[in-house]
Coordinates of C-alpha atoms in Angstrom, one line a residue:
Chain A
Q1 CA -19.3 1.3 -3.2
V2 CA -16.3 -0.3 -1.6
Q3 CA -15.7 1.0 1.9
L4 CA -13.0 0.1 4.4
V5 CA -13.2 1.7 7.9
E6 CA -10.4 1.1 10.4
S7 CA -10.8 1.6 14.1
G8 CA -8.9 0.8 17.3
G9 CA -6.0 3.2 17.1
G10 CA -4.8 5.2 20.0
V11 CA -1.9 5.9 22.4
V12 CA -0.2 3.0 24.0
Q13 CA 2.9 2.5 26.0
P14 CA 5.9 0.5 24.7
G15 CA 5.5 -3.2 25.3
R16 CA 1.7 -3.1 25.5
S17 CA -0.9 -4.5 23.0
L18 CA -3.5 -3.0 20.7
R19 CA -6.0 -4.6 18.3
L20 CA -7.1 -2.8 15.1
S21 CA -10.2 -3.6 13.2
C22 CA -11.3 -2.9 9.6
A23 CA -14.9 -3.1 8.7
A24 CA -15.5 -3.8 5.0
S25 CA -18.6 -3.2 2.9
G26 CA -19.6 -2.8 -0.7
F27 CA -17.9 -6.0 -2.0
T28 CA -17.8 -9.7 -1.2
F29 CA -15.3 -9.6 1.6
S30 CA -14.8 -13.3 1.7
N31 CA -13.5 -13.4 -1.9
N32 CA -10.6 -11.0 -1.3
I33 CA -7.1 -11.1 -0.1
M34 CA -6.5 -8.3 2.4
H35 CA -3.5 -6.3 3.7
W36 CA -2.4 -4.0 6.3
V37 CA 0.0 -1.2 5.3
R38 CA 1.4 1.5 7.6
Q39 CA 2.8 4.9 7.3
A40 CA 4.9 6.6 10.1
P41 CA 4.3 10.3 10.5
G42 CA 5.8 12.2 7.6
K43 CA 7.3 9.0 6.1
G44 CA 6.6 6.6 3.3
L45 CA 4.5 3.5 3.1
E46 CA 5.4 0.1 4.6
W47 CA 3.6 -3.1 3.9
V48 CA 2.8 -5.0 7.2
A49 CA 0.9 -8.2 6.4
V50 CA -1.4 -10.1 4.0
I51 CA -4.1 -12.7 4.6
S52 CA -5.7 -15.1 2.2
D53 CA -9.5 -14.9 1.4
D54 CA -10.3 -17.8 3.8
G55 CA -7.9 -16.6 6.5
R56 CA -5.8 -19.7 6.5
N57 CA -2.6 -18.2 5.1
K58 CA -0.8 -15.1 6.3
Y59 CA 2.6 -13.5 5.7
Y60 CA 4.2 -10.7 7.6
A61 CA 6.9 -8.1 7.2
D62 CA 10.1 -9.0 9.0
S63 CA 9.7 -5.8 11.2
V64 CA 6.5 -7.2 12.8
K65 CA 6.9 -11.0 12.5
G66 CA 6.3 -12.7 15.8
R67 CA 4.6 -9.6 17.3
F68 CA 1.7 -8.9 15.1
T69 CA -1.1 -11.3 14.1
M70 CA -3.5 -10.7 11.3
S71 CA -6.9 -12.4 11.2
R72 CA -10.3 -12.0 9.6
D73 CA -14.0 -12.9 10.4
N74 CA -15.7 -13.3 7.0
S75 CA -19.1 -13.7 8.8
K76 CA -18.6 -10.1 10.1
N77 CA -16.8 -8.7 7.1
T78 CA -14.1 -7.6 9.4
L79 CA -10.3 -7.7 9.3
Y80 CA -8.1 -7.5 12.4
L81 CA -4.5 -6.8 13.4
Q82 CA -3.4 -7.8 16.9
M83 CA -0.3 -5.9 17.8
N84 CA 1.7 -7.1 20.8
S85 CA 5.0 -6.0 22.3
L86 CA 4.6 -2.6 20.6
R87 CA 7.6 -0.5 20.0
V88 CA 8.1 3.3 19.5
E89 CA 8.9 2.6 15.9
D90 CA 5.5 1.0 15.3
T91 CA 4.0 4.5 15.6
A92 CA 2.1 5.0 12.3
V93 CA -1.2 5.4 10.5
Y94 CA -2.4 1.9 9.8
Y95 CA -4.4 1.3 6.7
C96 CA -6.3 -1.8 5.7
A97 CA -6.3 -2.3 2.0
R98 CA -8.0 -4.6 -0.4
D99 CA -5.9 -6.6 -2.9
R100 CA -6.7 -5.9 -6.5
G101 CA -7.3 -9.7 -6.8
D102 CA -6.3 -10.5 -10.3
Y103 CA -3.8 -13.1 -9.1
D104 CA -3.9 -16.1 -6.9
F105 CA -2.7 -15.7 -3.3
W106 CA 0.4 -17.9 -3.9
S107 CA 1.5 -15.7 -6.8
G108 CA 2.6 -12.9 -4.5
Y109 CA 1.4 -10.4 -7.1
Y110 CA -0.2 -8.0 -4.6
T111 CA -1.3 -4.5 -5.3
F112 CA -3.9 -2.5 -3.3
D113 CA -6.9 -1.1 -5.1
Y114 CA -9.0 0.2 -2.2
W115 CA -7.7 1.7 1.1
G116 CA -9.4 2.7 4.3
Q117 CA -8.9 6.2 5.8
G118 CA -6.4 4.8 8.3
T119 CA -6.2 4.7 12.1
L120 CA -3.3 6.3 14.1
V121 CA -1.3 4.2 16.5
T122 CA 1.1 6.1 18.8
V123 CA 3.5 4.1 20.9
S124 CA 4.9 6.4 23.6
S125 CA 5.8 6.3 27.3
Chain B
E1 CA 16.0 -7.1 0.5
M2 CA 14.5 -5.5 -2.5
V3 CA 15.2 -1.7 -2.4
M4 CA 13.1 0.7 -4.4
T5 CA 14.7 4.1 -5.1
Q6 CA 12.6 7.0 -6.4
S7 CA 13.9 10.2 -8.0
P8 CA 13.8 13.0 -7.7
A9 CA 12.6 13.4 -4.1
T10 CA 10.8 16.6 -5.1
L11 CA 9.7 17.8 -8.6
S12 CA 8.6 21.3 -9.1
V13 CA 6.3 21.6 -12.2
S14 CA 3.9 24.3 -13.5
P15 CA 0.3 23.3 -14.2
G16 CA -0.1 22.0 -17.7
E17 CA 3.5 20.9 -18.0
R18 CA 4.7 17.3 -18.2
A19 CA 6.2 15.4 -15.2
T20 CA 8.3 12.3 -15.3
L21 CA 9.0 10.4 -12.1
S22 CA 11.6 7.6 -11.9
C23 CA 11.7 4.4 -9.8
R24 CA 14.7 2.0 -9.7
A25 CA 14.7 -1.5 -8.2
S26 CA 17.8 -3.0 -6.6
Q27 CA 17.2 -6.1 -8.7
S28 CA 14.8 -7.1 -11.5
V29 CA 11.1 -7.0 -10.6
S30 CA 10.1 -7.9 -14.2
S31 CA 6.9 -5.8 -14.8
N32 CA 5.6 -6.3 -11.2
L33 CA 5.5 -2.7 -10.3
A34 CA 2.7 -0.4 -9.3
W35 CA 2.3 3.4 -8.8
Y36 CA 0.2 5.2 -6.2
Q37 CA -0.8 8.8 -5.6
Q38 CA -1.2 10.2 -2.1
R39 CA -2.8 13.6 -1.6
P40 CA -2.3 15.3 1.7
G41 CA -4.4 13.8 4.5
Q42 CA -5.7 11.0 2.2
A43 CA -5.0 7.4 1.7
P44 CA -3.0 6.3 -1.3
R45 CA -4.8 5.6 -4.6
L46 CA -3.7 3.0 -7.1
L47 CA -2.8 4.6 -10.5
I48 CA -0.8 2.0 -12.4
Y49 CA -0.2 -1.8 -12.0
D50 CA 1.9 -4.3 -14.0
A51 CA 4.2 -1.3 -14.8
S52 CA 1.9 0.2 -17.5
T53 CA -1.8 -0.7 -16.9
R54 CA -3.9 2.1 -15.7
A55 CA -6.2 1.2 -12.8
T56 CA -10.0 1.8 -13.0
D57 CA -11.0 5.4 -13.5
I58 CA -7.5 6.7 -13.8
P59 CA -7.2 9.5 -16.4
A60 CA -5.2 8.8 -19.6
R61 CA -2.8 11.6 -18.7
F62 CA -1.1 9.1 -16.3
S63 CA 1.1 6.5 -18.0
G64 CA 3.7 4.0 -16.8
S65 CA 6.6 2.4 -18.5
G66 CA 9.6 0.2 -17.9
S67 CA 10.6 -3.3 -16.9
G68 CA 13.3 -5.0 -15.0
T69 CA 14.9 -2.4 -12.8
E70 CA 14.0 1.0 -14.4
F71 CA 10.5 2.4 -14.4
S72 CA 8.8 5.7 -14.9
L73 CA 5.5 7.4 -14.3
T74 CA 4.6 10.3 -16.7
I75 CA 1.8 12.8 -16.1
S76 CA 1.3 14.4 -19.5
S77 CA -0.3 17.7 -18.5
L78 CA -0.4 18.4 -14.8
Q79 CA -3.7 19.4 -13.3
S80 CA -4.2 21.0 -9.9
E81 CA -5.3 17.8 -8.3
D82 CA -2.2 16.0 -9.4
F83 CA 0.1 17.8 -7.0
A84 CA 0.7 15.0 -4.5
V85 CA 3.2 12.4 -3.4
Y86 CA 3.8 9.4 -5.7
Y87 CA 5.0 6.0 -4.6
C88 CA 6.2 3.0 -6.6
Q89 CA 5.7 -0.5 -5.2
Q90 CA 7.2 -3.8 -6.3
Y91 CA 5.5 -7.1 -5.9
N92 CA 8.0 -9.6 -7.3
T93 CA 9.2 -11.3 -4.2
W94 CA 8.2 -14.6 -2.6
P95 CA 7.6 -15.1 0.3
P96 CA 6.0 -11.7 0.0
A97 CA 8.1 -8.8 1.0
L98 CA 6.4 -5.9 -0.7
T99 CA 8.4 -2.8 -0.8
F100 CA 7.7 0.8 -1.7
G101 CA 9.9 3.6 -2.9
G102 CA 10.5 6.6 -0.7
G103 CA 8.2 8.8 -2.7
T104 CA 8.4 11.7 -5.1
K105 CA 6.6 14.9 -4.1
V106 CA 5.2 16.8 -7.1
E107 CA 4.8 20.4 -6.1
I108 CA 3.6 23.5 -7.9
K109 CA 6.4 25.6 -9.4

């Protein structure tokens, strides 16, 4: 069955960096567009970034553009999110999510059919 | 920026009753709208995509409708496991700027 397992969360000071990982199994990882979505404590969902199946193309939410970098290693079935210059407002549970995949990357028709359990990132001094 | 507005914020319903949740887009998203359910302490689960298509293994009591700027999710007869928060999400913008509504909490009356 499809499994997505995030890791790498923790407590970090503002301005510092953190790298999240998401280990995928149960499907052909290299065939799927993947996303990061976050949820601040007690708040709603916010899409963070998307990466194409081959890793060549990425898009980011304005709130993280220039600070976060998404990447993937298809040989390791692993997704990454490098988070630099962290801010207090980046505090959230970060989910990796698989795109449902019915549409081409360039369509922008993205929905999320499988989610990991999430990893909590707390940015605090 | 595409803004998604869900109403009501909280819906109190008795088990077995019907629940209708609303989602409004600030501009047309055609039928590019999805609904998710999030139970406490769990990740979201995809219920509906393309405004009205049920995702895999989603019970028939969940149905979606609408297009353009007005959408609804109906749960025909609420079961205990349906008490949760529901989010709508649009995917009609390019470059991608996916946005979610603020959520509707369905609670036991």
